[in-house]
Coordinates of C-alpha atoms in Angstrom, one line a residue:
M5 CA 30.4 144.6 -3.1
I6 CA 32.0 142.5 -6.3
P7 CA 31.4 143.9 -9.6
L8 CA 28.9 140.5 -11.1
S9 CA 28.9 139.9 -15.0
I10 CA 27.5 137.0 -17.6
L11 CA 29.3 134.9 -19.8
D12 CA 26.9 133.4 -22.3
L13 CA 27.7 130.8 -24.8
S14 CA 23.3 130.9 -26.2
P15 CA 23.3 126.6 -25.2
V16 CA 21.1 124.2 -26.5
P17 CA 19.5 122.3 -25.5
A18 CA 18.3 118.7 -26.2
G19 CA 14.8 119.2 -28.3
G20 CA 15.1 122.6 -29.1
S21 CA 16.8 124.8 -32.1
A22 CA 20.0 126.5 -31.9
A23 CA 18.0 129.7 -33.6
Q24 CA 16.0 129.5 -30.2
S25 CA 19.4 129.7 -27.8
L26 CA 20.0 133.2 -29.4
R27 CA 17.1 134.4 -28.6
D28 CA 16.9 133.2 -25.5
S29 CA 20.2 134.6 -24.7
I30 CA 18.2 138.1 -26.4
D31 CA 15.8 137.2 -23.5
L32 CA 18.2 136.6 -20.5
A33 CA 19.9 139.7 -21.3
R34 CA 17.0 141.6 -20.7
H35 CA 16.1 139.9 -17.4
A36 CA 20.2 140.6 -16.3
D37 CA 20.3 144.6 -17.2
T38 CA 17.6 144.7 -14.6
L39 CA 19.4 143.4 -11.8
G40 CA 22.1 145.3 -12.1
F41 CA 25.2 142.8 -13.6
H42 CA 27.6 144.9 -14.8
R43 CA 28.8 143.4 -18.3
Y44 CA 27.5 140.4 -20.7
W45 CA 29.8 138.7 -23.0
L46 CA 28.8 136.4 -25.7
A47 CA 30.9 134.0 -26.8
E48 CA 32.4 132.3 -30.4
H49 CA 32.6 128.6 -30.9
H50 CA 32.3 126.7 -33.7
N51 CA 30.3 123.9 -35.0
L52 CA 29.0 122.8 -31.4
P53 CA 25.8 121.4 -31.4
N54 CA 25.7 122.4 -27.8
I55 CA 26.4 125.9 -28.2
A56 CA 24.6 128.7 -30.4
S57 CA 27.0 131.5 -30.7
S58 CA 30.0 131.2 -33.0
A59 CA 29.1 135.2 -33.9
P60 CA 29.6 137.3 -30.8
D61 CA 30.2 140.3 -32.7
I62 CA 26.5 140.2 -34.3
M63 CA 25.1 139.3 -31.0
I64 CA 27.0 142.2 -29.1
G65 CA 24.8 144.3 -31.3
Q66 CA 21.9 143.1 -30.9
I67 CA 22.4 142.7 -27.1
A68 CA 23.5 146.5 -26.4
A69 CA 20.5 147.1 -28.8
A70 CA 18.0 145.4 -26.3
T71 CA 19.9 146.4 -23.2
R72 CA 20.8 149.8 -21.5
H73 CA 22.9 149.7 -18.8
M74 CA 25.2 146.7 -18.9
R75 CA 29.0 146.5 -21.2
I76 CA 28.6 144.5 -23.8
G77 CA 31.5 143.0 -25.2
S78 CA 33.0 139.3 -26.3
G79 CA 33.9 136.8 -24.5
G80 CA 36.1 136.5 -26.6
V81 CA 36.3 136.9 -30.5
M82 CA 38.7 134.3 -31.5
L83 CA 41.6 136.2 -33.3
P84 CA 43.0 133.0 -35.1
N85 CA 39.6 132.9 -37.1
H86 CA 40.1 136.7 -38.0
A87 CA 41.8 139.7 -40.0
P88 CA 42.8 141.6 -37.5
L89 CA 41.5 144.5 -39.9
T90 CA 37.9 143.4 -39.7
V91 CA 38.0 142.6 -35.9
A92 CA 39.0 146.4 -35.2
E93 CA 36.1 147.8 -38.1
R94 CA 33.9 145.4 -36.5
F95 CA 34.5 146.7 -32.9
K96 CA 34.3 150.5 -33.6
V97 CA 30.9 150.5 -35.7
L98 CA 29.9 148.7 -32.2
E99 CA 31.3 151.5 -30.4
A100 CA 29.9 154.1 -32.6
L101 CA 26.9 152.7 -32.1
F102 CA 27.0 152.3 -28.5
P103 CA 29.9 154.3 -26.4
G104 CA 31.3 153.2 -23.7
R105 CA 29.6 149.9 -23.5
I106 CA 31.2 148.0 -26.0
D107 CA 34.3 145.3 -25.1
L108 CA 36.5 143.8 -27.1
G109 CA 37.9 140.3 -25.3
L110 CA 40.3 139.0 -27.4
G111 CA 40.9 135.1 -27.4
R112 CA 43.8 132.9 -28.7
A113 CA 42.1 129.6 -29.4
P114 CA 40.2 128.9 -32.7
G115 CA 37.3 127.9 -30.3
T116 CA 37.1 124.6 -31.8
D117 CA 38.0 121.8 -33.6
H118 CA 41.5 121.6 -35.8
I119 CA 39.6 121.0 -39.2
T120 CA 36.5 123.6 -38.4
S121 CA 39.2 125.7 -37.7
V122 CA 41.0 125.4 -40.9
A123 CA 37.3 126.1 -42.5
L124 CA 37.4 129.2 -41.4
R125 CA 40.5 130.5 -42.0
R126 CA 41.1 128.6 -45.3
R127 CA 41.7 132.5 -47.4
Q128 CA 43.8 133.4 -45.3
D129 CA 47.4 132.5 -44.9
V130 CA 47.0 129.3 -42.3
R131 CA 50.2 128.5 -40.7
D132 CA 50.3 125.6 -38.2
E133 CA 52.4 127.8 -35.6
D134 CA 50.3 129.9 -33.4
D135 CA 50.3 133.6 -34.9
F136 CA 47.7 135.0 -32.2
L137 CA 50.9 137.1 -31.1
D138 CA 51.3 138.1 -34.7
R139 CA 47.4 138.9 -35.2
F140 CA 47.1 141.0 -32.2
Q141 CA 50.3 143.2 -32.9
E142 CA 48.9 143.8 -36.6
L143 CA 45.4 145.3 -34.2
L144 CA 47.1 147.5 -32.2
L145 CA 49.4 149.1 -35.1
L146 CA 46.3 149.3 -37.3
E147 CA 44.6 151.2 -33.9
N148 CA 47.5 153.0 -33.1
N149 CA 48.8 154.1 -36.9
G150 CA 51.8 152.4 -35.9
Y151 CA 53.3 151.4 -39.5
P152 CA 55.6 152.9 -40.9
K153 CA 55.3 155.3 -43.9
D154 CA 56.8 153.2 -46.1
H155 CA 55.0 150.2 -45.1
P156 CA 51.8 148.8 -47.4
F157 CA 49.4 149.0 -44.2
S158 CA 50.3 152.5 -43.4
S159 CA 47.5 154.1 -45.3
V160 CA 45.2 151.5 -44.4
H161 CA 42.1 153.0 -42.0
A162 CA 40.1 151.1 -39.5
M163 CA 37.2 152.9 -39.8
P164 CA 35.2 154.6 -38.5
N165 CA 38.4 156.1 -37.9
D166 CA 36.6 158.8 -35.2
V167 CA 36.5 156.0 -33.2
A168 CA 39.0 154.4 -31.0
L169 CA 38.7 151.0 -30.8
P170 CA 37.0 149.3 -26.8
P171 CA 38.5 148.2 -24.2
I172 CA 40.6 145.6 -25.1
F173 CA 40.5 142.4 -22.5
L174 CA 42.9 139.5 -23.4
L175 CA 41.4 136.1 -22.1
G176 CA 43.3 133.1 -20.9
S177 CA 43.0 129.4 -19.5
S178 CA 47.0 129.8 -18.2
N179 CA 50.1 132.4 -17.6
Y180 CA 50.7 133.0 -21.2
S181 CA 47.6 135.7 -21.7
A182 CA 47.9 136.7 -18.2
Q183 CA 52.1 137.9 -18.7
L184 CA 50.8 139.5 -22.1
A185 CA 48.2 141.2 -21.1
A186 CA 49.8 142.8 -17.9
Q187 CA 52.7 143.4 -20.5
I188 CA 51.0 145.3 -22.5
G189 CA 48.2 147.2 -20.1
A190 CA 44.9 145.6 -21.0
G191 CA 42.2 143.5 -19.0
F192 CA 42.2 139.7 -18.3
A193 CA 40.2 137.2 -17.9
F194 CA 40.5 134.2 -16.7
A195 CA 38.4 131.1 -17.4
H196 CA 38.5 129.1 -14.8
H197 CA 35.4 127.3 -15.5
F198 CA 37.5 124.8 -17.9
A199 CA 41.2 126.0 -17.0
G200 CA 42.9 123.4 -15.5
Y201 CA 45.7 126.2 -14.8
D202 CA 45.7 127.7 -11.0
A203 CA 43.8 130.3 -11.4
A204 CA 45.1 132.4 -8.0
A205 CA 48.4 132.1 -9.5
A206 CA 47.5 133.2 -13.1
M207 CA 45.6 136.4 -11.7
R208 CA 48.9 136.8 -9.5
Q209 CA 51.3 137.0 -12.5
Y210 CA 49.1 139.5 -14.1
R211 CA 49.0 142.0 -11.3
E212 CA 52.7 142.0 -10.2
K213 CA 53.8 142.1 -14.1
F214 CA 51.2 144.5 -15.4
Q215 CA 52.3 147.9 -17.0
P216 CA 49.9 150.8 -17.0
S217 CA 49.3 152.2 -20.8
Q218 CA 47.3 154.6 -21.8
H219 CA 44.5 152.8 -21.7
L220 CA 44.1 151.0 -18.5
Q221 CA 46.4 152.6 -15.6
Q222 CA 45.8 149.4 -13.0
P223 CA 45.1 145.9 -13.7
L224 CA 42.0 144.5 -14.2
A225 CA 41.1 141.2 -14.0
I226 CA 37.9 139.1 -14.4
L227 CA 37.3 135.4 -13.0
A228 CA 35.1 133.5 -14.7
T229 CA 33.6 130.9 -13.3
A230 CA 30.7 128.3 -13.3
A231 CA 27.4 128.4 -10.8
V232 CA 24.1 127.1 -10.7
V233 CA 22.4 128.5 -7.9
A234 CA 18.0 127.2 -7.4
D235 CA 15.8 128.4 -4.3
T236 CA 17.3 124.8 -2.9
A237 CA 20.6 123.3 -2.7
E238 CA 18.7 120.4 -4.0
E239 CA 17.4 121.8 -6.4
A240 CA 20.6 123.9 -7.3
E241 CA 21.9 119.6 -7.3
R242 CA 19.7 118.7 -9.7
L243 CA 19.8 121.5 -12.0
A244 CA 23.7 120.6 -12.4
S245 CA 23.0 117.5 -13.1
T246 CA 22.8 118.6 -16.9
I247 CA 26.4 119.9 -16.1
D248 CA 28.1 117.0 -14.8
L249 CA 26.9 114.9 -17.9
N250 CA 27.5 117.5 -20.3
F251 CA 31.2 117.4 -19.1
V252 CA 31.5 113.5 -19.3
R253 CA 31.0 113.7 -23.0
R254 CA 32.8 116.0 -23.4
A255 CA 35.6 114.1 -22.4
K256 CA 34.7 111.4 -24.8
G257 CA 34.4 114.4 -27.6
V258 CA 31.0 114.2 -27.4
Y259 CA 29.2 117.5 -27.8
A260 CA 25.7 116.6 -27.9
P261 CA 22.9 119.3 -26.4
L262 CA 22.2 119.6 -23.1
E263 CA 20.1 117.1 -21.9
S264 CA 17.8 117.8 -19.2
P265 CA 18.1 116.6 -15.3
E266 CA 15.8 113.4 -15.5
V267 CA 18.2 112.2 -18.2
A268 CA 21.4 113.9 -16.5
L269 CA 20.3 111.6 -13.8
A270 CA 19.4 108.8 -15.4
Y271 CA 22.4 108.5 -17.2
D272 CA 25.2 105.0 -16.2
Y273 CA 28.3 106.6 -15.2
T274 CA 31.0 104.7 -15.2
P275 CA 33.7 104.8 -12.3
I276 CA 35.8 107.3 -14.0
D277 CA 32.8 109.1 -15.5
R278 CA 32.1 109.7 -12.1
E279 CA 35.8 110.4 -11.0
R280 CA 35.4 113.2 -14.0
I281 CA 31.9 114.9 -12.4
A282 CA 34.1 115.1 -8.8
K283 CA 36.8 116.8 -10.4
N284 CA 34.7 119.6 -12.3
R285 CA 33.2 119.8 -9.3
E286 CA 36.1 121.4 -7.8
R287 CA 35.3 124.6 -10.2
L288 CA 31.9 124.9 -9.7
A289 CA 29.5 126.4 -7.3
V290 CA 26.3 125.2 -6.9
G291 CA 24.1 125.3 -4.4
D292 CA 21.3 128.0 -3.0
P293 CA 22.2 131.8 -2.8
A294 CA 24.0 131.8 0.5
M295 CA 25.9 128.5 -0.5
V296 CA 27.4 129.9 -3.6
K297 CA 27.5 133.7 -3.1
S298 CA 30.0 132.0 0.0
R299 CA 31.5 130.1 -2.4
L300 CA 32.2 132.9 -4.5
E301 CA 33.5 135.5 -2.3
S302 CA 36.5 133.6 -1.1
L303 CA 37.3 132.2 -4.5
A304 CA 37.2 136.1 -5.2
A305 CA 39.4 136.4 -2.4
E306 CA 41.5 133.7 -3.5
T307 CA 42.6 135.0 -6.9
Q308 CA 42.4 138.5 -6.3
A309 CA 39.7 138.6 -8.7
D310 CA 37.9 142.5 -9.4
E311 CA 34.7 141.1 -10.9
I312 CA 33.6 137.8 -11.2
M313 CA 32.3 136.4 -14.7
I314 CA 29.4 133.8 -14.0
T315 CA 28.6 131.1 -17.1
T316 CA 25.3 128.8 -16.0
M317 CA 24.9 126.3 -19.0
V318 CA 21.6 124.3 -17.3
Y319 CA 19.2 122.7 -19.8
D320 CA 16.4 124.6 -18.5
H321 CA 15.8 128.9 -19.8
T322 CA 13.8 129.6 -16.5
A323 CA 16.1 128.0 -14.3
R324 CA 18.6 130.1 -15.5
K325 CA 17.1 132.9 -15.5
R326 CA 16.1 132.0 -12.0
S327 CA 19.7 131.4 -11.4
Y328 CA 20.9 134.7 -12.2
A329 CA 18.6 136.4 -10.3
L330 CA 19.1 134.7 -6.7
L331 CA 22.8 135.4 -7.8
A332 CA 21.6 139.4 -7.9
K333 CA 19.9 138.9 -5.0
A334 CA 22.8 137.9 -2.9
F335 CA 24.8 140.0 -4.1
S336 CA 22.4 142.7 -3.2
L337 CA 22.7 144.4 -7.0
T338 CA 21.0 146.9 -7.9
P339 CA 20.8 148.6 -12.1
P340 CA 22.7 151.8 -12.7
H341 CA 20.5 154.9 -14.6
A342 CA 20.1 154.4 -17.9
M343 CA 22.7 155.2 -19.5
P344 CA 21.7 157.6 -22.9
Q345 CA 21.4 156.5 -25.7
P346 CA 22.8 157.0 -29.2
Q347 CA 20.5 160.0 -30.9
T348 CA 20.5 157.9 -34.4
A349 CA 19.4 159.9 -38.2

């Protein structure tokens, strides 16, 4: 059976608080840990009223401490926002505290609007061009002590220097990251839940061009997709109406907190709105457990995904937990034996 994982953006519901959404993420992670999910990744977004997840490294530490079985990681750290040395040190610390349970997913986009991205980087050497590759190469050079002896950074070591970086995954929504991940022998996670690029094509390019590395001998492709599961198809459709309204608003540049199904179903959609919803629904699996299981299995077969990562952006936290529980049961997930925790002083 294909492994299932979770991508959590810590959604903020209308009338709720971002602080509670972060606490709900820890609660959901504890729940998922008992269900047999393989990974739990936290996103990085900024200046968005409907998403509370702005500091994945902090949340990774909190959630890793609250769970026992799952791998916990970033989906992802938006590398343009951070100095590579900072990323290396934070994830080495996490790996030291939770050995063998941390993933480092890296994204190419800033995860926000242009002005906010400038505010995030205003003390850095901000350039108009895409400098992701430069930052990524610097991260690898720091990890591998790859700077020449005459380079100023040759004496710089990411601490703790006796801990290796956790496994690296590149995130993408086109073929760029797929090809780069293949070239360096890293894992690859494709954002099918919002990408316009064909997922199967990206996954195929990654596999065809994959070059084994010291960290990964075989390609490891994760497909991130959106799903809503409920006891009945009718209830799932009701819950998914929140996603429909959120998508329509985003298309208009409105990033408001997630509305309840009651508000979403009563919204006065235009014909263009309904066209957008129909198009987005092509990427979304909604229904009872058997329906969603069938849809996800077909998607996995089509894309040759090694793993499916689910994001469920619904209004109600209890309904979100129920959705993952039904999905786990449908796929017969079972939690592994508890991993030993590191000794503390």
